[in-house]
Each structure stands twice: as C-alpha cells, then as structure tokens.
Amino acid sequence: MRPFALLSLLLACACSSLSSEEAAELAAYQRRAALYFDGGRYDQSLAQIERGLEIDPEDYKLNAMKGGILLLRSGDAFGTDHRQLDAATELLQSMYDERSADRHEPYLLLNYGRALQKQGLRRLGEAIRLDGQAARAVAEQDPQAMREQARAQRAESERLLREADAMLAQLIERGELLRLAHNHRLQIALQRGDDVAFVAEAKAFQEQMQKAQDQVRKEIERTNNADYETDQLELLRMLRGEELGVRQLVAEQHYARKQFDLALAELDRILELDPRRTTDYYNRGRVLLEVGRAEEAKADFRRFLADPTVPSNSDKAAFALKAIER
C-alpha cells in the first residue's frame, strides 16, 4: 500500500512566496521524499521531508507524507504507546482542515481515514480493558464507574470509526484509490459489527482487486524490460497477499455466522492461490467437519499437522489430532 506513488505527478510548488530557487529546491525534496517512501526507506524519506519543511513549513505534500510515515510507524492500536499515532492524527487533521474536502489529494484522505480508524480501535481496546477491570474489581474499586468509562470509550470508538468510514467514502465517490478504500471500509464495518456493509465492501474490494491484478498481468506480458517486469511481479505478489488477507477475514466471518458453504468457498480459493498456508488447512478442516465431509477434513488436518512449525501442544493441534482419531 503506497498511496504516495502518485506524488510524482503532483510536485509543482503552489507557494508563490518562494523564490524560484527555493521552489526548485523544495520540488527536489518532494520528489526524493516520495521516491524513498515508495521504496520503503522511511528514514531517508523523513530526512528529505524535514529539509523541505525548513524551506516551507506549511507545504501540503511534505506534511501529508510525514503524517503517513508517523502513522506507519505508530504502535499497535491495542498497545500502550500512542505518541506517534497521536502525532500522525494531529498533523493529518491539521492538513485536512486547511482545505474543503473536495480539494484534498487522495493520499491525504486515505491516511487521515486510516489514522481515525486506528484511533477508533484504540478506544475500543480501552473499553475492553475497562470492562475486564470492572469484572475483576476488588472491594475498594468502583466497577460501575469503570463500566461507565467503558461505555464512553465505546461511544468515542464508534464516532471515530464512523468518521473514518466517511473519509474513505469520499475516495469512493471520487473514484480514487478504490481498492484501498474498500479494504479499510470492510475492516471498519467488521469493527462496527455491520454485517451488511462488511459483505458489500468485501465484494467491492474483490472486484477492484481483480482489476488491479489483471492490469499488472497485462504490464508483465507487455514489457521487454527485465527490471520493470521484476517490479511488476513484486507488485503482483503484494496484491495477492492483500487478497489472501481479506479472503481469510471473510472466511472467518462466514464461519462465525455458521455460513459454512460460503466459508468453504473462500478457503478453497485461498489454498488454490497459496497451498503453503498451513493454518488454512486447519481452518478448512473445521469447515469440512461442519458440512459432514469428515474424510476430507482429516486430510486437511494431516496437512496442518505435517507443518513442523505447528506447536504440538497447541489447542489447534489437539483439535486436529482428536478429529483424525475419530
């Protein structure tokens, strides 16, 4: 996911107060920062960003890119260190507030939406922690106060997730970064417990994913440049990984809702795309048991247990062994 790839098309400086020499230097920092970012070299990208911001501290592109890097480097939403997440959110919000929504570049909308989504998950994690603390409260503690705090955190989580969803919806209305927008919207639908939206967004994501992969395959067939072909093959590998992650998420949701035929279809496709995904043999084995295909389930459990990295004392290993012995 590299939303700043399109920065190379947007490097004309809009700040008329700079001299021509400063404008040229700023454009060079923008260009190098974007190249480093797209190569995953975030330290170098950030160094170029900071040099550019010395020339123009209000530069939209550099600040938006800096916010994106801070977001990428922020800790787990359910962790305890949220300093970089807060810094990313504050910076991206300040850039968002500078313009009307329809004048923002797509990478800003995407990353601000992702920051709000992560803040929403953070509040959800805090609510879960408070509920657990209330359940374990000792005599001198006030469990009711903890539950009220948990409700407040859940309400804030819902607000942030709705706002994130609306931010991403703008991209879809504009027809920009559709695959990424649908991916994050399906995650948000899941986090909000909106099954209808989850199914719709998952379908829309798969349609965009198919288009993206088809386009990359055409590029691979068209090119005679070995380096370009290597880059496109790596992009195709990344897209397949993204597709597999979403399909696994969809399969889990179908299984949780006892929609076993739908879960099986997703798992069949996952293992067709990547037969090395050991855990998905276990997942498919569970589904096959539910639909009465015990012998096929046992075959999948044997494949799962054949993986030497599977801990022999894990719950999954115990379940698989028990199923095989029946």
CSV table of N, CA and C in Angstrom, one decimal, residues 282 286 301 304-305 310-323:
chain,number,residue,atom,x,y,z
A,282,TYR,N,-6.1,-26.2,8.4
A,282,TYR,CA,-6.8,-26.4,9.7
A,282,TYR,C,-8.2,-25.7,9.6
A,286,ARG,N,-11.9,-27.6,9.8
A,286,ARG,CA,-13.0,-27.3,10.7
A,286,ARG,C,-14.3,-27.2,9.9
A,301,PHE,N,-6.4,-31.8,8.1
A,301,PHE,CA,-5.8,-31.8,9.4
A,301,PHE,C,-4.4,-32.4,9.4
A,304,PHE,N,-2.1,-30.0,8.0
A,304,PHE,CA,-1.8,-29.0,9.0
A,304,PHE,C,-0.7,-29.5,10.0
A,305,LEU,N,-0.9,-30.7,10.5
A,305,LEU,CA,0.0,-31.3,11.5
A,305,LEU,C,1.3,-31.6,10.9
A,310,VAL,N,4.1,-26.1,13.7
A,310,VAL,CA,2.9,-26.1,14.5
A,310,VAL,C,3.3,-26.7,15.9
A,311,PRO,N,3.1,-25.9,17.0
A,311,PRO,CA,3.4,-26.5,18.3
A,311,PRO,C,2.5,-27.7,18.6
A,312,SER,N,3.2,-28.7,19.0
A,312,SER,CA,2.5,-30.0,19.3
A,312,SER,C,1.5,-29.9,20.4
A,313,ASN,N,1.7,-28.9,21.3
A,313,ASN,CA,0.8,-28.8,22.5
A,313,ASN,C,-0.2,-27.7,22.3
A,314,SER,N,-0.4,-27.2,21.1
A,314,SER,CA,-1.4,-26.1,20.8
A,314,SER,C,-2.8,-26.6,20.8
A,315,ASP,N,-3.7,-25.8,21.0
A,315,ASP,CA,-5.2,-26.2,21.0
A,315,ASP,C,-5.6,-26.7,19.6
A,316,LYS,N,-5.0,-26.0,18.6
A,316,LYS,CA,-5.3,-26.4,17.2
A,316,LYS,C,-4.8,-27.8,16.9
A,317,ALA,N,-3.6,-28.1,17.3
A,317,ALA,CA,-3.0,-29.4,17.1
A,317,ALA,C,-3.8,-30.5,17.9
A,318,ALA,N,-4.3,-30.2,19.1
A,318,ALA,CA,-5.1,-31.1,19.8
A,318,ALA,C,-6.4,-31.4,19.2
A,319,PHE,N,-7.0,-30.3,18.6
A,319,PHE,CA,-8.3,-30.5,17.9
A,319,PHE,C,-8.1,-31.3,16.7
A,320,ALA,N,-7.1,-31.0,15.9
A,320,ALA,CA,-6.8,-31.8,14.7
A,320,ALA,C,-6.6,-33.3,15.0
A,321,LEU,N,-5.8,-33.6,16.0
A,321,LEU,CA,-5.5,-35.0,16.3
A,321,LEU,C,-6.8,-35.7,16.7
A,322,LYS,N,-7.6,-35.0,17.5
A,322,LYS,CA,-8.8,-35.7,18.0
A,322,LYS,C,-9.7,-36.0,16.8
A,323,ALA,N,-9.8,-35.0,15.9
A,323,ALA,CA,-10.6,-35.2,14.7
A,323,ALA,C,-10.1,-36.4,13.8
